[in-house]
Structures are given as C-alpha cells and as structure tokens.
Amino acid sequence: NFGVLVSAGGFTGSLDYWRFDYEKPFQVENYDQIVNAYVNNGCANGGAGVGSSICTALRAHIFPIGVGPEGNERIEVSVINGSDIVTSGIDFAAQYEWEWGSSTMTVGAAGTYTINYKSDDFVDRNGVPLAPGGDYVGFLNEGTPFQPLLALRGSLIGSWAHRPGCWAYSALT
C-alpha cells in the first residue's frame, strides 16, 4: 500500500491505495454451491452423472436423514483452504476546521472505494469445481462464501463546538 497526507491551514486529508493477495485463506464450503454442482452435474438419482468421480465426491457432502417426498437431506460442509483472493481499493479522508467567533466548526468526509475483490474458482475439499470465480464488488454474492460488498462506503462528519458556554453539537452520518 501507499498513501499521501496533506495538511494546510484548517484542511487535513489523506488518500491511501491498498492491495491484499490472500493465498488459500480459510473458507467454509458453500451449501448452495454444493447443491448446484450436484444438480448441474446430473448427480441426483437417475441422473446422467451418477457414478462419475465428480458425483461420488459431491455425494460425500450429502446424507439422507429421513424418508419423505421432500428428500430430507443434510449437507455437510468443511472449513477448507479456499480459493485465492485479490482485493484492492482506495481509502480517503478529508476534513476542514475553522474558527467562527468563539466557536469551532468542522466538516469532513471519509470512506473506502473498493476497486476489486476477485476470487479464483470455488472448489470443494476434494478439488471438485463448484462455481466459477470472479469479481465480487457491488453484488449480493448469493451462492458464494462472500457477503455483499459495496464499491463505495463512507461517512460525512460535522461538528460545532462553542467554548464560552461549554457546550457542543456534533453529527456523524
């Protein structure tokens, strides 16, 4: 990472670029990805893929727990060394403070712009492909191990402090 700080008069600001490369971080296998791979590879009873090495590996995740029309099954997931992840972005902050009579006023903003959050293809504990990787910034990320990630997050600040009466007002949004 690298950054720059600026301070001039009542203004202070910073701008930082960051990048992280994670190799095989711990991840929990994703239930939806296992079920989708199972269905898409024809592994269900009578499916075209039944008996294949992929279906055998995926079947190791799924266990019947009852008999019924809903096909009551339990899906077992593991914590594994997951797909490689590369993420980068920019953190920024700016604030201006000035005196106004016997008061001090401050306004500013701070936030993060995420440039990317890329993951390699997702595989299970046996190396079976579950889902393609991609860039996960700005999406709900359903069916992935990732939470939704906004591209831009930030806050605005404002405060007013009055010295003689020893009272202040501050707001953060």
C-alpha positions as a Markdown table, in Angstrom:
| # | Residue | x | y | z |
|---|---|---|---|---|
| 1 | Asn | 0.0 | 0.0 | 0.0 |
| 2 | Phe | 1.0 | 3.6 | -0.3 |
| 3 | Gly | -0.6 | 6.9 | 0.5 |
| 4 | Val | -0.3 | 10.6 | 0.9 |
| 5 | Leu | -1.2 | 13.0 | 3.7 |
| 6 | Val | -1.9 | 16.7 | 3.3 |
| 7 | Ser | -2.3 | 19.4 | 5.9 |
| 8 | Ala | -2.7 | 23.0 | 5.0 |
| 9 | Gly | -4.3 | 25.6 | 7.3 |
| 10 | Gly | -7.5 | 24.1 | 8.6 |
| 11 | Phe | -7.6 | 21.3 | 5.9 |
| 12 | Thr | -6.3 | 17.8 | 6.5 |
| 13 | Gly | -6.7 | 14.9 | 4.1 |
| 14 | Ser | -5.4 | 11.5 | 3.2 |
| 15 | Leu | -5.5 | 9.2 | 0.2 |
| 16 | Asp | -4.3 | 5.6 | 0.5 |
| 17 | Tyr | -4.1 | 2.8 | -2.1 |
| 18 | Trp | -4.1 | -0.8 | -0.7 |
| 19 | Arg | -4.0 | -4.3 | -2.2 |
| 20 | Phe | -4.0 | -7.6 | -0.5 |
| 21 | Asp | -3.3 | -11.0 | -2.0 |
| 22 | Tyr | -4.6 | -14.0 | 0.0 |
| 23 | Glu | -3.3 | -17.4 | -0.9 |
| 24 | Lys | -5.6 | -20.3 | 0.1 |
| 25 | Pro | -7.4 | -18.5 | 3.0 |
| 26 | Phe | -9.7 | -20.4 | 5.3 |
| 27 | Gln | -13.2 | -20.6 | 3.9 |
| 28 | Val | -16.4 | -22.6 | 4.7 |
| 29 | Glu | -17.7 | -24.6 | 1.8 |
| 30 | Asn | -20.9 | -23.1 | 0.5 |
| 31 | Tyr | -24.1 | -25.1 | 0.8 |
| 32 | Asp | -25.7 | -23.6 | -2.4 |
| 33 | Gln | -22.6 | -24.2 | -4.5 |
| 34 | Ile | -22.5 | -27.9 | -3.4 |
| 35 | Val | -26.2 | -28.4 | -4.2 |
| 36 | Asn | -26.0 | -26.5 | -7.5 |
| 37 | Ala | -22.9 | -28.5 | -8.6 |
| 38 | Tyr | -24.7 | -31.8 | -7.6 |
| 39 | Val | -27.7 | -30.9 | -9.7 |
| 40 | Asn | -25.8 | -29.4 | -12.7 |
| 41 | Asn | -23.5 | -32.5 | -12.9 |
| 42 | Gly | -26.5 | -34.8 | -13.1 |
| 43 | Cys | -25.7 | -36.5 | -9.7 |
| 44 | Ala | -29.3 | -36.9 | -8.5 |
| 45 | Asn | -30.8 | -40.4 | -8.6 |
| 46 | Gly | -31.1 | -41.5 | -12.2 |
| 47 | Gly | -29.1 | -38.6 | -13.4 |
| 48 | Ala | -26.5 | -38.9 | -16.3 |
| 49 | Gly | -23.6 | -38.2 | -14.0 |
| 50 | Val | -24.4 | -40.9 | -11.3 |
| 51 | Gly | -21.3 | -43.0 | -10.7 |
| 52 | Ser | -18.8 | -40.4 | -12.1 |
| 53 | Ser | -15.9 | -39.3 | -9.9 |
| 54 | Ile | -17.4 | -35.8 | -9.6 |
| 55 | Cys | -20.7 | -37.1 | -8.4 |
| 56 | Thr | -19.1 | -39.5 | -6.0 |
| 57 | Ala | -17.1 | -36.7 | -4.5 |
| 58 | Leu | -20.1 | -34.4 | -4.3 |
| 59 | Arg | -22.3 | -37.2 | -2.8 |
| 60 | Ala | -19.8 | -37.3 | 0.1 |
| 61 | His | -21.3 | -34.0 | 1.3 |
| 62 | Ile | -25.0 | -35.2 | 1.2 |
| 63 | Phe | -26.5 | -37.5 | 3.7 |
| 64 | Pro | -30.2 | -38.7 | 3.9 |
| 65 | Ile | -31.7 | -38.1 | 7.3 |
| 66 | Gly | -35.3 | -39.2 | 6.7 |
| 67 | Val | -37.6 | -40.6 | 4.1 |
| 68 | Gly | -40.2 | -38.3 | 2.6 |
| 69 | Pro | -41.4 | -36.6 | -0.5 |
| 70 | Glu | -39.2 | -33.5 | 0.2 |
| 71 | Gly | -36.0 | -35.6 | 0.0 |
| 72 | Asn | -34.9 | -34.7 | 3.6 |
| 73 | Glu | -31.1 | -34.5 | 3.4 |
| 74 | Arg | -28.3 | -33.0 | 5.4 |
| 75 | Ile | -25.4 | -31.2 | 3.6 |
| 76 | Glu | -22.0 | -31.4 | 5.2 |
| 77 | Val | -19.6 | -28.6 | 4.7 |
| 78 | Ser | -16.0 | -28.2 | 5.8 |
| 79 | Val | -13.6 | -25.4 | 6.6 |
| 80 | Ile | -11.0 | -25.6 | 3.8 |
| 81 | Asn | -8.1 | -23.8 | 2.3 |
| 82 | Gly | -10.2 | -21.9 | -0.2 |
| 83 | Ser | -9.7 | -20.0 | -3.4 |
| 84 | Asp | -7.1 | -17.3 | -3.8 |
| 85 | Ile | -8.4 | -13.8 | -3.3 |
| 86 | Val | -7.0 | -10.4 | -4.5 |
| 87 | Thr | -8.6 | -7.2 | -3.3 |
| 88 | Ser | -7.7 | -3.6 | -3.7 |
| 89 | Gly | -9.1 | -0.2 | -3.1 |
| 90 | Ile | -8.6 | 3.4 | -2.0 |
| 91 | Asp | -9.3 | 4.9 | 1.4 |
| 92 | Phe | -9.9 | 8.6 | 1.6 |
| 93 | Ala | -10.5 | 11.2 | 4.3 |
| 94 | Ala | -10.8 | 15.0 | 4.2 |
| 95 | Gln | -11.7 | 17.4 | 6.9 |
| 96 | Tyr | -11.8 | 21.2 | 7.2 |
| 97 | Glu | -11.9 | 23.0 | 10.6 |
| 98 | Trp | -12.3 | 26.8 | 11.1 |
| 99 | Glu | -12.9 | 29.2 | 13.9 |
| 100 | Trp | -16.1 | 31.2 | 13.8 |
| 101 | Gly | -16.2 | 33.7 | 16.6 |
| 102 | Ser | -16.0 | 31.7 | 19.8 |
| 103 | Ser | -16.9 | 28.5 | 18.0 |
| 104 | Thr | -15.1 | 25.9 | 16.1 |
| 105 | Met | -16.7 | 24.3 | 13.0 |
| 106 | Thr | -15.6 | 21.1 | 11.4 |
| 107 | Val | -16.9 | 19.3 | 8.3 |
| 108 | Gly | -15.4 | 16.3 | 6.5 |
| 109 | Ala | -15.9 | 13.0 | 4.8 |
| 110 | Ala | -14.2 | 9.6 | 4.9 |
| 111 | Gly | -14.6 | 6.4 | 3.0 |
| 112 | Thr | -13.4 | 3.5 | 1.0 |
| 113 | Tyr | -13.7 | 2.7 | -2.7 |
| 114 | Thr | -13.1 | -1.0 | -3.3 |
| 115 | Ile | -11.7 | -1.4 | -6.8 |
| 116 | Asn | -11.9 | -5.2 | -6.9 |
| 117 | Tyr | -12.4 | -8.3 | -4.8 |
| 118 | Lys | -11.5 | -11.2 | -7.1 |
| 119 | Ser | -11.6 | -14.8 | -6.2 |
| 120 | Asp | -10.4 | -17.9 | -8.2 |
| 121 | Asp | -12.8 | -20.7 | -9.0 |
| 122 | Phe | -14.5 | -22.3 | -5.9 |
| 123 | Val | -13.7 | -26.0 | -5.3 |
| 124 | Asp | -14.8 | -28.3 | -2.5 |
| 125 | Arg | -12.5 | -30.2 | -0.1 |
| 126 | Asn | -11.9 | -32.8 | -2.8 |
| 127 | Gly | -11.0 | -30.3 | -5.5 |
| 128 | Val | -14.3 | -30.7 | -7.4 |
| 129 | Pro | -15.3 | -27.4 | -9.1 |
| 130 | Leu | -18.3 | -25.9 | -7.5 |
| 131 | Ala | -18.6 | -22.4 | -9.1 |
| 132 | Pro | -16.6 | -20.0 | -11.2 |
| 133 | Gly | -14.7 | -17.2 | -9.5 |
| 134 | Gly | -15.0 | -13.6 | -10.4 |
| 135 | Asp | -15.0 | -10.0 | -9.1 |
| 136 | Tyr | -17.5 | -9.7 | -6.2 |
| 137 | Val | -17.6 | -6.0 | -5.7 |
| 138 | Gly | -21.1 | -4.4 | -6.0 |
| 139 | Phe | -23.1 | -7.7 | -6.0 |
| 140 | Leu | -25.3 | -9.5 | -3.5 |
| 141 | Asn | -22.9 | -12.5 | -3.8 |
| 142 | Glu | -25.6 | -15.1 | -3.2 |
| 143 | Gly | -24.3 | -18.6 | -3.6 |
| 144 | Thr | -20.8 | -17.6 | -2.7 |
| 145 | Pro | -18.8 | -17.6 | 0.5 |
| 146 | Phe | -18.8 | -13.7 | 0.4 |
| 147 | Gln | -21.0 | -11.1 | 2.0 |
| 148 | Pro | -22.4 | -8.3 | -0.2 |
| 149 | Leu | -19.7 | -5.7 | -0.8 |
| 150 | Leu | -20.5 | -2.1 | -1.8 |
| 151 | Ala | -18.0 | -0.5 | -4.1 |
| 152 | Leu | -18.2 | 2.8 | -2.2 |
| 153 | Arg | -18.7 | 3.2 | 1.5 |
| 154 | Gly | -18.3 | 6.4 | 3.5 |
| 155 | Ser | -19.5 | 8.8 | 6.0 |
| 156 | Leu | -19.9 | 12.6 | 6.4 |
| 157 | Ile | -19.0 | 14.4 | 9.6 |
| 158 | Gly | -19.8 | 17.7 | 11.0 |
| 159 | Ser | -19.4 | 19.3 | 14.4 |
| 160 | Trp | -19.7 | 22.7 | 16.1 |
| 161 | Ala | -18.1 | 23.5 | 19.4 |
| 162 | His | -18.9 | 26.7 | 21.3 |
| 163 | Arg | -16.3 | 27.5 | 24.0 |
| 164 | Pro | -17.9 | 30.1 | 26.3 |
| 165 | Gly | -21.0 | 28.1 | 27.2 |
| 166 | Cys | -19.0 | 24.8 | 27.3 |
| 167 | Trp | -21.5 | 23.0 | 25.0 |
| 168 | Ala | -21.0 | 21.4 | 21.6 |
| 169 | Tyr | -23.0 | 19.8 | 18.9 |
| 170 | Ser | -21.6 | 17.0 | 16.7 |
| 171 | Ala | -23.2 | 14.9 | 13.9 |
| 172 | Leu | -21.9 | 11.8 | 12.2 |
| 173 | Thr | -23.7 | 10.2 | 9.2 |
